[in-house]
Amino acid sequence: MKKDLSIIIPVYNEEKNIPILYERLKKSAEVISSDYELIFVNDGSKDTSLLELMRIAEKDDKVFYINFSRNFGHQTAVTAGLDYSKGNAAVVIDGDLQDPPELIPELYAKYKEGYEVVYAQREKRNGESWFKKVTAKYFYRILKEMTHINIPVDTGDFRLIDRKVIECLKQMPEQNKFLRGQIAWIGFRQTAVFFERQERVHGKTNYPFSKMMKLALDGITSFSDKPLSFVTKTGFFISVVSFLIILYAIFSHFILRQTITGWTSLIISSMFIGGIQLLSVGIIGEYISRINKNVLDRPLYIVERTNIE
Ligand code: UDP
Ligand code: MG
């Protein structure tokens, strides 16, 4: 049975945010239609988030929860929510109120104008560290340079997507999800609504540097082969240069009668090539490990319990 709108919220240790998030989401959804569902995906929270969600779901039949057996990560949580959703359109929104629920009617208005994807683009980010802002800013721009598809800059997963796009996403069973890339890849009519990103209300970020790096590598490896061609080109360049140096060394020895000596040059060149080789193996390894994950073909997530039939 179809609904007008699904709202999908990944939740990891957001116990303090859930009650106010629920109130604000409900208000925004009701502006649009009374035929909506809120799907909270509890991604192995270590606090009382699940209890909060079950308590709300008991009182409100528009509230659903999916509880993972452990922490599977933000992108996987969103994927699960989309898999279970019944809306003709779905909104993905963070559970920490950094993405204002009040923007949802604006996203929906654009959708009604005929866009299949309406993403919320940040004009400004409040209350985040300069490190996060700088790394995020350059990440989006580097990614844009590296890929052929047009992934919008300064855009997270806060967006509205049409049922058609959800069905396409379901046909892309890759393990290392980078949803914003996949959605850009899928295409259709896409547009932006601008907003100012808010400070987290309670708790702290669950995206430490390591998770950000992983997401960045997932994005790059699934949408670009440029790192691999960098390896090839660097190897080619170094081979050409060293061949010229060999020619010079022979020339110098036999014609000029001067043998090139030097500990320094030896050490520098062997360390240089050693570094380049390790880097290259690492780059190739990033791709191979992702191939491996996909070959194993495990389920993306395990649901411990849910109130969705
Ligand atoms: N989240 C999740 N699983 C995780 C980490 C985060 O479901 O392993 C959720 C989190 O509850 C929030 C959203 O993903 O709703 C974004 O996470 P966070 O606010 O920590 O990231 P940031 O906004 O700092 O990038
Ligand atoms: Mg956040």
PDB file of C-alpha atoms in Angstrom, residues 5-305:
ATOM      1  CA  LEU A   5       5.616  10.532   1.762  1.00  0.00           C
ATOM      2  CA  SER A   6       8.222   8.560   3.699  1.00  0.00           C
ATOM      3  CA  ILE A   7      10.718  10.303   5.942  1.00  0.00           C
ATOM      4  CA  ILE A   8      13.830   8.281   6.714  1.00  0.00           C
ATOM      5  CA  ILE A   9      15.962   9.051   9.710  1.00  0.00           C
ATOM      6  CA  PRO A  10      19.191   7.171  10.528  1.00  0.00           C
ATOM      7  CA  VAL A  11      19.748   7.150  14.262  1.00  0.00           C
ATOM      8  CA  TYR A  12      22.934   6.438  16.169  1.00  0.00           C
ATOM      9  CA  ASN A  13      22.996   7.517  19.823  1.00  0.00           C
ATOM     10  CA  GLU A  14      20.433  10.293  19.466  1.00  0.00           C
ATOM     11  CA  GLU A  15      18.291   9.563  22.563  1.00  0.00           C
ATOM     12  CA  LYS A  16      18.075  13.223  23.577  1.00  0.00           C
ATOM     13  CA  ASN A  17      17.243  14.414  20.069  1.00  0.00           C
ATOM     14  CA  ILE A  18      14.493  11.917  19.285  1.00  0.00           C
ATOM     15  CA  PRO A  19      11.513  13.471  21.155  1.00  0.00           C
ATOM     16  CA  ILE A  20      12.008  16.955  19.718  1.00  0.00           C
ATOM     17  CA  LEU A  21      12.962  15.568  16.321  1.00  0.00           C
ATOM     18  CA  TYR A  22       9.728  13.597  16.259  1.00  0.00           C
ATOM     19  CA  GLU A  23       7.618  16.657  17.123  1.00  0.00           C
ATOM     20  CA  ARG A  24       9.269  18.801  14.476  1.00  0.00           C
ATOM     21  CA  LEU A  25       9.089  16.111  11.786  1.00  0.00           C
ATOM     22  CA  LYS A  26       5.445  15.475  12.504  1.00  0.00           C
ATOM     23  CA  LYS A  27       4.609  19.157  12.168  1.00  0.00           C
ATOM     24  CA  SER A  28       6.446  19.463   8.860  1.00  0.00           C
ATOM     25  CA  ALA A  29       4.986  16.273   7.415  1.00  0.00           C
ATOM     26  CA  GLU A  30       1.443  17.259   8.304  1.00  0.00           C
ATOM     27  CA  VAL A  31       1.802  20.452   6.281  1.00  0.00           C
ATOM     28  CA  ILE A  32       2.231  18.198   3.234  1.00  0.00           C
ATOM     29  CA  SER A  33      -0.168  15.319   3.765  1.00  0.00           C
ATOM     30  CA  SER A  34      -1.684  13.212   6.479  1.00  0.00           C
ATOM     31  CA  ASP A  35      -0.648  10.096   4.572  1.00  0.00           C
ATOM     32  CA  TYR A  36       3.010   9.900   5.611  1.00  0.00           C
ATOM     33  CA  GLU A  37       5.307   7.575   7.537  1.00  0.00           C
ATOM     34  CA  LEU A  38       8.372   8.261   9.679  1.00  0.00           C
ATOM     35  CA  ILE A  39      10.918   5.453   9.439  1.00  0.00           C
ATOM     36  CA  PHE A  40      13.623   5.578  12.076  1.00  0.00           C
ATOM     37  CA  VAL A  41      16.561   3.248  11.480  1.00  0.00           C
ATOM     38  CA  ASN A  42      18.373   2.534  14.709  1.00  0.00           C
ATOM     39  CA  ASP A  43      21.936   1.775  13.689  1.00  0.00           C
ATOM     40  CA  GLY A  44      23.107  -0.117  16.782  1.00  0.00           C
ATOM     41  CA  SER A  45      22.837   2.795  19.206  1.00  0.00           C
ATOM     42  CA  LYS A  46      24.494   2.226  22.565  1.00  0.00           C
ATOM     43  CA  ASP A  47      22.061   4.509  24.421  1.00  0.00           C
ATOM     44  CA  THR A  48      18.279   4.330  24.873  1.00  0.00           C
ATOM     45  CA  SER A  49      17.407   5.470  21.342  1.00  0.00           C
ATOM     46  CA  LEU A  50      15.578   2.222  20.559  1.00  0.00           C
ATOM     47  CA  LEU A  51      13.393   2.485  23.672  1.00  0.00           C
ATOM     48  CA  GLU A  52      12.542   6.075  22.771  1.00  0.00           C
ATOM     49  CA  LEU A  53      11.556   5.013  19.265  1.00  0.00           C
ATOM     50  CA  MET A  54       9.444   2.084  20.448  1.00  0.00           C
ATOM     51  CA  ARG A  55       7.702   4.316  22.950  1.00  0.00           C
ATOM     52  CA  ILE A  56       6.754   6.824  20.245  1.00  0.00           C
ATOM     53  CA  ALA A  57       5.777   4.083  17.757  1.00  0.00           C
ATOM     54  CA  GLU A  58       3.364   2.634  20.290  1.00  0.00           C
ATOM     55  CA  LYS A  59       1.408   5.876  20.458  1.00  0.00           C
ATOM     56  CA  ASP A  60       1.636   6.977  16.825  1.00  0.00           C
ATOM     57  CA  ASP A  61       0.815   4.562  14.008  1.00  0.00           C
ATOM     58  CA  LYS A  62       2.714   6.702  11.502  1.00  0.00           C
ATOM     59  CA  VAL A  63       5.982   5.993  13.280  1.00  0.00           C
ATOM     60  CA  PHE A  64       8.062   2.946  12.328  1.00  0.00           C
ATOM     61  CA  TYR A  65      11.421   1.690  13.442  1.00  0.00           C
ATOM     62  CA  ILE A  66      13.983  -0.715  12.059  1.00  0.00           C
ATOM     63  CA  ASN A  67      16.496  -1.933  14.604  1.00  0.00           C
ATOM     64  CA  PHE A  68      19.845  -3.210  13.295  1.00  0.00           C
ATOM     65  CA  SER A  69      21.641  -6.052  15.053  1.00  0.00           C
ATOM     66  CA  ARG A  70      24.715  -3.802  15.357  1.00  0.00           C
ATOM     67  CA  ASN A  71      26.184  -0.599  13.941  1.00  0.00           C
ATOM     68  CA  PHE A  72      26.318  -0.885  10.144  1.00  0.00           C
ATOM     69  CA  GLY A  73      26.978   2.761   9.335  1.00  0.00           C
ATOM     70  CA  HIS A  74      25.019   5.774   8.227  1.00  0.00           C
ATOM     71  CA  GLN A  75      24.788   4.996   4.488  1.00  0.00           C
ATOM     72  CA  THR A  76      23.555   1.469   5.192  1.00  0.00           C
ATOM     73  CA  ALA A  77      20.960   2.763   7.647  1.00  0.00           C
ATOM     74  CA  VAL A  78      19.574   5.121   5.010  1.00  0.00           C
ATOM     75  CA  THR A  79      19.539   2.274   2.463  1.00  0.00           C
ATOM     76  CA  ALA A  80      17.498   0.086   4.828  1.00  0.00           C
ATOM     77  CA  GLY A  81      15.010   2.900   5.378  1.00  0.00           C
ATOM     78  CA  LEU A  82      14.573   3.288   1.628  1.00  0.00           C
ATOM     79  CA  ASP A  83      14.171  -0.486   1.197  1.00  0.00           C
ATOM     80  CA  TYR A  84      11.298  -0.527   3.670  1.00  0.00           C
ATOM     81  CA  SER A  85       9.665   2.729   2.586  1.00  0.00           C
ATOM     82  CA  LYS A  86       6.252   2.890   0.925  1.00  0.00           C
ATOM     83  CA  GLY A  87       6.104   6.550  -0.053  1.00  0.00           C
ATOM     84  CA  ASN A  88       5.760   7.884  -3.571  1.00  0.00           C
ATOM     85  CA  ALA A  89       8.528  10.186  -2.428  1.00  0.00           C
ATOM     86  CA  ALA A  90      11.050   9.824   0.378  1.00  0.00           C
ATOM     87  CA  VAL A  91      12.992  12.374   2.370  1.00  0.00           C
ATOM     88  CA  VAL A  92      16.301  11.418   3.989  1.00  0.00           C
ATOM     89  CA  ILE A  93      17.205  13.555   6.972  1.00  0.00           C
ATOM     90  CA  ASP A  94      19.769  13.367   9.799  1.00  0.00           C
ATOM     91  CA  GLY A  95      18.560  12.591  13.292  1.00  0.00           C
ATOM     92  CA  ASP A  96      20.531  15.282  15.097  1.00  0.00           C
ATOM     93  CA  LEU A  97      18.475  18.259  13.842  1.00  0.00           C
ATOM     94  CA  GLN A  98      21.383  19.652  11.859  1.00  0.00           C
ATOM     95  CA  ASP A  99      19.073  19.370   8.873  1.00  0.00           C
ATOM     96  CA  PRO A 100      15.975  21.443   9.728  1.00  0.00           C
ATOM     97  CA  PRO A 101      12.734  19.428   9.299  1.00  0.00           C
ATOM     98  CA  GLU A 102      10.991  22.717   8.472  1.00  0.00           C
ATOM     99  CA  LEU A 103      12.680  22.610   5.057  1.00  0.00           C
ATOM    100  CA  ILE A 104      10.802  19.454   4.029  1.00  0.00           C
ATOM    101  CA  PRO A 105       7.690  21.290   2.703  1.00  0.00           C
ATOM    102  CA  GLU A 106      10.009  23.348   0.499  1.00  0.00           C
ATOM    103  CA  LEU A 107      11.621  20.196  -0.868  1.00  0.00           C
ATOM    104  CA  TYR A 108       8.176  18.762  -1.475  1.00  0.00           C
ATOM    105  CA  ALA A 109       7.022  21.868  -3.319  1.00  0.00           C
ATOM    106  CA  LYS A 110       9.907  21.458  -5.792  1.00  0.00           C
ATOM    107  CA  TYR A 111       9.039  17.786  -6.169  1.00  0.00           C
ATOM    108  CA  LYS A 112       5.490  18.785  -7.074  1.00  0.00           C
ATOM    109  CA  GLU A 113       6.932  21.056  -9.759  1.00  0.00           C
ATOM    110  CA  GLY A 114       8.218  17.880 -11.407  1.00  0.00           C
ATOM    111  CA  TYR A 115      11.711  17.208 -10.072  1.00  0.00           C
ATOM    112  CA  GLU A 116      12.587  13.615  -9.140  1.00  0.00           C
ATOM    113  CA  VAL A 117      15.473  14.629  -6.899  1.00  0.00           C
ATOM    114  CA  VAL A 118      15.463  17.708  -4.696  1.00  0.00           C
ATOM    115  CA  TYR A 119      18.619  18.009  -2.649  1.00  0.00           C
ATOM    116  CA  ALA A 120      19.226  20.433   0.168  1.00  0.00           C
ATOM    117  CA  GLN A 121      22.442  22.324  -0.422  1.00  0.00           C
ATOM    118  CA  ARG A 122      24.252  23.969   2.492  1.00  0.00           C
ATOM    119  CA  GLU A 123      25.019  27.624   2.090  1.00  0.00           C
ATOM    120  CA  LYS A 124      26.537  27.831   5.512  1.00  0.00           C
ATOM    121  CA  ARG A 125      27.451  25.390   8.266  1.00  0.00           C
ATOM    122  CA  ASN A 126      27.015  26.453  11.841  1.00  0.00           C
ATOM    123  CA  GLY A 127      28.766  25.034  14.870  1.00  0.00           C
ATOM    124  CA  GLU A 128      31.134  22.642  13.161  1.00  0.00           C
ATOM    125  CA  SER A 129      34.901  22.597  13.568  1.00  0.00           C
ATOM    126  CA  TRP A 130      37.029  24.433  10.999  1.00  0.00           C
ATOM    127  CA  PHE A 131      38.685  21.102  10.274  1.00  0.00           C
ATOM    128  CA  LYS A 132      35.390  19.510   9.300  1.00  0.00           C
ATOM    129  CA  LYS A 133      34.396  22.501   7.194  1.00  0.00           C
ATOM    130  CA  VAL A 134      37.731  22.623   5.340  1.00  0.00           C
ATOM    131  CA  THR A 135      37.967  18.866   4.703  1.00  0.00           C
ATOM    132  CA  ALA A 136      34.331  18.710   3.592  1.00  0.00           C
ATOM    133  CA  LYS A 137      34.715  21.704   1.303  1.00  0.00           C
ATOM    134  CA  TYR A 138      37.742  20.280  -0.493  1.00  0.00           C
ATOM    135  CA  PHE A 139      36.413  16.748  -0.543  1.00  0.00           C
ATOM    136  CA  TYR A 140      33.351  17.745  -2.547  1.00  0.00           C
ATOM    137  CA  ARG A 141      35.438  19.759  -4.966  1.00  0.00           C
ATOM    138  CA  ILE A 142      38.127  17.092  -5.475  1.00  0.00           C
ATOM    139  CA  LEU A 143      35.437  14.476  -6.003  1.00  0.00           C
ATOM    140  CA  LYS A 144      33.807  16.660  -8.621  1.00  0.00           C
ATOM    141  CA  GLU A 145      37.141  16.895 -10.447  1.00  0.00           C
ATOM    142  CA  MET A 146      37.683  13.147 -10.316  1.00  0.00           C
ATOM    143  CA  THR A 147      34.336  11.862 -11.493  1.00  0.00           C
ATOM    144  CA  HIS A 148      32.452  12.185 -14.730  1.00  0.00           C
ATOM    145  CA  ILE A 149      29.106  12.448 -13.031  1.00  0.00           C
ATOM    146  CA  ASN A 150      27.833  15.660 -11.597  1.00  0.00           C
ATOM    147  CA  ILE A 151      27.754  15.176  -7.832  1.00  0.00           C
ATOM    148  CA  PRO A 152      26.523  18.467  -6.333  1.00  0.00           C
ATOM    149  CA  VAL A 153      28.986  20.164  -3.974  1.00  0.00           C
ATOM    150  CA  ASP A 154      28.199  20.924  -0.308  1.00  0.00           C
ATOM    151  CA  THR A 155      25.330  18.483  -0.301  1.00  0.00           C
ATOM    152  CA  GLY A 156      24.859  15.681   2.200  1.00  0.00           C
ATOM    153  CA  ASP A 157      22.161  13.068   2.148  1.00  0.00           C
ATOM    154  CA  PHE A 158      19.408  15.496   3.166  1.00  0.00           C
ATOM    155  CA  ARG A 159      17.135  15.352   0.118  1.00  0.00           C
ATOM    156  CA  LEU A 160      13.855  14.230  -1.346  1.00  0.00           C
ATOM    157  CA  ILE A 161      13.768  11.476  -3.960  1.00  0.00           C
ATOM    158  CA  ASP A 162      10.988  10.091  -6.083  1.00  0.00           C
ATOM    159  CA  ARG A 163       9.842   6.433  -6.003  1.00  0.00           C
ATOM    160  CA  LYS A 164      11.461   5.913  -9.445  1.00  0.00           C
ATOM    161  CA  VAL A 165      14.843   6.813  -7.978  1.00  0.00           C
ATOM    162  CA  ILE A 166      14.306   4.528  -4.973  1.00  0.00           C
ATOM    163  CA  GLU A 167      13.575   1.620  -7.301  1.00  0.00           C
ATOM    164  CA  CYS A 168      16.784   2.358  -9.232  1.00  0.00           C
ATOM    165  CA  LEU A 169      18.757   2.448  -5.984  1.00  0.00           C
ATOM    166  CA  LYS A 170      17.412  -0.973  -5.078  1.00  0.00           C
ATOM    167  CA  GLN A 171      18.948  -2.301  -8.286  1.00  0.00           C
ATOM    168  CA  MET A 172      22.384  -1.079  -7.198  1.00  0.00           C
ATOM    169  CA  PRO A 173      23.362  -3.606  -4.539  1.00  0.00           C
ATOM    170  CA  GLU A 174      26.932  -2.397  -4.051  1.00  0.00           C
ATOM    171  CA  GLN A 175      28.351  -2.850  -0.571  1.00  0.00           C
ATOM    172  CA  ASN A 176      30.243   0.399  -0.096  1.00  0.00           C
ATOM    173  CA  LYS A 177      27.425   2.849  -0.489  1.00  0.00           C
ATOM    174  CA  PHE A 178      27.913   6.431  -1.481  1.00  0.00           C
ATOM    175  CA  LEU A 179      24.286   7.373  -1.931  1.00  0.00           C
ATOM    176  CA  ARG A 180      24.716  10.930  -3.083  1.00  0.00           C
ATOM    177  CA  GLY A 181      26.959   9.648  -5.871  1.00  0.00           C
ATOM    178  CA  GLN A 182      24.542   6.894  -6.809  1.00  0.00           C
ATOM    179  CA  ILE A 183      21.649   9.332  -6.955  1.00  0.00           C
ATOM    180  CA  ALA A 184      23.638  11.713  -9.145  1.00  0.00           C
ATOM    181  CA  TRP A 185      24.573   8.759 -11.360  1.00  0.00           C
ATOM    182  CA  ILE A 186      20.919   7.707 -11.717  1.00  0.00           C
ATOM    183  CA  GLY A 187      20.011  11.096 -13.144  1.00  0.00           C
ATOM    184  CA  PHE A 188      16.442  12.340 -13.757  1.00  0.00           C
ATOM    185  CA  ARG A 189      15.517  15.949 -13.128  1.00  0.00           C
ATOM    186  CA  GLN A 190      17.462  17.230 -10.123  1.00  0.00           C
ATOM    187  CA  THR A 191      17.369  20.566  -8.370  1.00  0.00           C
ATOM    188  CA  ALA A 192      18.565  22.226  -5.174  1.00  0.00           C
ATOM    189  CA  VAL A 193      17.012  24.082  -2.274  1.00  0.00           C
ATOM    190  CA  PHE A 194      19.442  26.121  -0.190  1.00  0.00           C
ATOM    191  CA  PHE A 195      19.626  26.134   3.583  1.00  0.00           C
ATOM    192  CA  GLU A 196      21.849  26.929   6.508  1.00  0.00           C
ATOM    193  CA  ARG A 197      23.116  23.866   8.339  1.00  0.00           C
ATOM    194  CA  GLN A 198      22.410  24.051  12.048  1.00  0.00           C
ATOM    195  CA  GLU A 199      24.411  23.053  15.044  1.00  0.00           C
ATOM    196  CA  ARG A 200      23.756  19.650  16.564  1.00  0.00           C
ATOM    197  CA  VAL A 201      21.153  19.973  19.332  1.00  0.00           C
ATOM    198  CA  HIS A 202      22.399  17.201  21.640  1.00  0.00           C
ATOM    199  CA  GLY A 203      25.310  14.779  21.570  1.00  0.00           C
ATOM    200  CA  LYS A 204      28.375  14.854  19.380  1.00  0.00           C
ATOM    201  CA  THR A 205      29.252  13.911  15.824  1.00  0.00           C
ATOM    202  CA  ASN A 206      29.400  10.223  14.995  1.00  0.00           C
ATOM    203  CA  TYR A 207      31.518  10.909  11.952  1.00  0.00           C
ATOM    204  CA  PRO A 208      35.074  11.013  13.253  1.00  0.00           C
ATOM    205  CA  PHE A 209      37.947  11.487  10.819  1.00  0.00           C
ATOM    206  CA  SER A 210      38.260   7.730  10.170  1.00  0.00           C
ATOM    207  CA  LYS A 211      34.620   7.411   9.049  1.00  0.00           C
ATOM    208  CA  MET A 212      34.925  10.539   6.920  1.00  0.00           C
ATOM    209  CA  MET A 213      38.000   9.034   5.211  1.00  0.00           C
ATOM    210  CA  LYS A 214      36.151   5.802   4.556  1.00  0.00           C
ATOM    211  CA  LEU A 215      33.175   7.614   3.053  1.00  0.00           C
ATOM    212  CA  ALA A 216      35.512   9.722   0.908  1.00  0.00           C
ATOM    213  CA  LEU A 217      37.331   6.614  -0.363  1.00  0.00           C
ATOM    214  CA  ASP A 218      34.020   4.861  -1.036  1.00  0.00           C
ATOM    215  CA  GLY A 219      32.905   7.860  -3.051  1.00  0.00           C
ATOM    216  CA  ILE A 220      36.107   8.066  -5.053  1.00  0.00           C
ATOM    217  CA  THR A 221      36.544   4.341  -5.726  1.00  0.00           C
ATOM    218  CA  SER A 222      32.952   3.827  -6.802  1.00  0.00           C
ATOM    219  CA  PHE A 223      32.856   6.754  -9.165  1.00  0.00           C
ATOM    220  CA  SER A 224      36.369   7.287 -10.473  1.00  0.00           C
ATOM    221  CA  ASP A 225      39.270   5.356 -11.972  1.00  0.00           C
ATOM    222  CA  LYS A 226      41.541   8.383 -11.852  1.00  0.00           C
ATOM    223  CA  PRO A 227      43.629   7.106  -8.907  1.00  0.00           C
ATOM    224  CA  LEU A 228      44.447   4.002 -10.960  1.00  0.00           C
ATOM    225  CA  SER A 229      45.441   5.996 -13.996  1.00  0.00           C
ATOM    226  CA  PHE A 230      47.549   8.163 -11.665  1.00  0.00           C
ATOM    227  CA  VAL A 231      49.454   4.993 -10.714  1.00  0.00           C
ATOM    228  CA  THR A 232      49.975   4.066 -14.355  1.00  0.00           C
ATOM    229  CA  LYS A 233      51.072   7.543 -15.365  1.00  0.00           C
ATOM    230  CA  THR A 234      53.452   7.950 -12.417  1.00  0.00           C
ATOM    231  CA  GLY A 235      55.007   4.560 -13.179  1.00  0.00           C
ATOM    232  CA  PHE A 236      55.449   5.504 -16.798  1.00  0.00           C
ATOM    233  CA  PHE A 237      56.983   8.876 -15.942  1.00  0.00           C
ATOM    234  CA  ILE A 238      59.444   7.403 -13.443  1.00  0.00           C
ATOM    235  CA  SER A 239      60.467   4.700 -15.932  1.00  0.00           C
ATOM    236  CA  VAL A 240      61.218   7.290 -18.601  1.00  0.00           C
ATOM    237  CA  VAL A 241      63.237   9.462 -16.226  1.00  0.00           C
ATOM    238  CA  SER A 242      65.242   6.539 -14.878  1.00  0.00           C
ATOM    239  CA  PHE A 243      65.961   5.285 -18.383  1.00  0.00           C
ATOM    240  CA  LEU A 244      67.413   8.704 -19.244  1.00  0.00           C
ATOM    241  CA  ILE A 245      69.524   8.630 -16.089  1.00  0.00           C
ATOM    242  CA  ILE A 246      70.831   5.164 -17.034  1.00  0.00           C
ATOM    243  CA  LEU A 247      71.827   6.465 -20.473  1.00  0.00           C
ATOM    244  CA  TYR A 248      73.606   9.371 -18.856  1.00  0.00           C
ATOM    245  CA  ALA A 249      75.405   7.056 -16.405  1.00  0.00           C
ATOM    246  CA  ILE A 250      76.696   4.866 -19.271  1.00  0.00           C
ATOM    247  CA  PHE A 251      77.720   7.906 -21.274  1.00  0.00           C
ATOM    248  CA  SER A 252      79.482   9.387 -18.279  1.00  0.00           C
ATOM    249  CA  HIS A 253      81.368   6.150 -17.504  1.00  0.00           C
ATOM    250  CA  PHE A 254      82.541   5.222 -20.998  1.00  0.00           C
ATOM    251  CA  ILE A 255      82.840   8.544 -22.779  1.00  0.00           C
ATOM    252  CA  LEU A 256      83.560  11.126 -20.086  1.00  0.00           C
ATOM    253  CA  ARG A 257      85.488   8.547 -18.046  1.00  0.00           C
ATOM    254  CA  GLN A 258      83.746   9.736 -14.875  1.00  0.00           C
ATOM    255  CA  THR A 259      81.765   7.162 -12.867  1.00  0.00           C
ATOM    256  CA  ILE A 260      78.802   8.663 -10.991  1.00  0.00           C
ATOM    257  CA  THR A 261      79.246   8.068  -7.275  1.00  0.00           C
ATOM    258  CA  GLY A 262      77.200   8.876  -4.236  1.00  0.00           C
ATOM    259  CA  TRP A 263      75.396   7.362  -1.321  1.00  0.00           C
ATOM    260  CA  THR A 264      72.926  10.243  -1.209  1.00  0.00           C
ATOM    261  CA  SER A 265      71.543   9.790  -4.683  1.00  0.00           C
ATOM    262  CA  LEU A 266      71.194   6.052  -4.147  1.00  0.00           C
ATOM    263  CA  ILE A 267      69.265   6.374  -0.911  1.00  0.00           C
ATOM    264  CA  ILE A 268      67.042   9.166  -2.184  1.00  0.00           C
ATOM    265  CA  SER A 269      66.126   7.347  -5.351  1.00  0.00           C
ATOM    266  CA  SER A 270      65.432   4.014  -3.644  1.00  0.00           C
ATOM    267  CA  MET A 271      63.315   5.677  -0.955  1.00  0.00           C
ATOM    268  CA  PHE A 272      61.442   7.646  -3.585  1.00  0.00           C
ATOM    269  CA  ILE A 273      60.596   4.589  -5.609  1.00  0.00           C
ATOM    270  CA  GLY A 274      59.755   2.674  -2.425  1.00  0.00           C
ATOM    271  CA  GLY A 275      57.258   5.350  -1.407  1.00  0.00           C
ATOM    272  CA  ILE A 276      55.650   5.517  -4.821  1.00  0.00           C
ATOM    273  CA  GLN A 277      55.352   1.732  -4.922  1.00  0.00           C
ATOM    274  CA  LEU A 278      53.668   1.503  -1.530  1.00  0.00           C
ATOM    275  CA  LEU A 279      51.278   4.298  -2.451  1.00  0.00           C
ATOM    276  CA  SER A 280      50.415   2.551  -5.707  1.00  0.00           C
ATOM    277  CA  VAL A 281      49.860  -0.799  -4.022  1.00  0.00           C
ATOM    278  CA  GLY A 282      47.673   0.977  -1.481  1.00  0.00           C
ATOM    279  CA  ILE A 283      45.550   2.615  -4.165  1.00  0.00           C
ATOM    280  CA  ILE A 284      45.094  -0.673  -5.984  1.00  0.00           C
ATOM    281  CA  GLY A 285      44.346  -2.336  -2.631  1.00  0.00           C
ATOM    282  CA  GLU A 286      41.488   0.089  -1.954  1.00  0.00           C
ATOM    283  CA  TYR A 287      39.822  -1.037  -5.153  1.00  0.00           C
ATOM    284  CA  ILE A 288      40.551  -4.722  -4.533  1.00  0.00           C
ATOM    285  CA  SER A 289      39.140  -4.674  -1.010  1.00  0.00           C
ATOM    286  CA  ARG A 290      35.907  -3.248  -2.390  1.00  0.00           C
ATOM    287  CA  ILE A 291      35.771  -5.893  -5.107  1.00  0.00           C
ATOM    288  CA  ASN A 292      36.264  -8.477  -2.361  1.00  0.00           C
ATOM    289  CA  LYS A 293      33.370  -7.116  -0.296  1.00  0.00           C
ATOM    290  CA  ASN A 294      31.100  -7.266  -3.306  1.00  0.00           C
ATOM    291  CA  VAL A 295      32.185 -10.785  -4.240  1.00  0.00           C
ATOM    292  CA  LEU A 296      31.415 -12.036  -0.729  1.00  0.00           C
ATOM    293  CA  ASP A 297      27.913 -10.706  -1.353  1.00  0.00           C
ATOM    294  CA  ARG A 298      26.798 -10.633   2.270  1.00  0.00           C
ATOM    295  CA  PRO A 299      23.535  -8.941   3.182  1.00  0.00           C
ATOM    296  CA  LEU A 300      24.046  -5.221   3.636  1.00  0.00           C
ATOM    297  CA  TYR A 301      22.471  -5.190   7.083  1.00  0.00           C
ATOM    298  CA  ILE A 302      20.775  -7.464   9.595  1.00  0.00           C
ATOM    299  CA  VAL A 303      17.477  -6.381  11.116  1.00  0.00           C
ATOM    300  CA  GLU A 304      17.009  -7.384  14.743  1.00  0.00           C
ATOM    301  CA  ARG A 305      13.405  -6.183  14.936  1.00  0.00           C
TER     302      ARG A 305
END
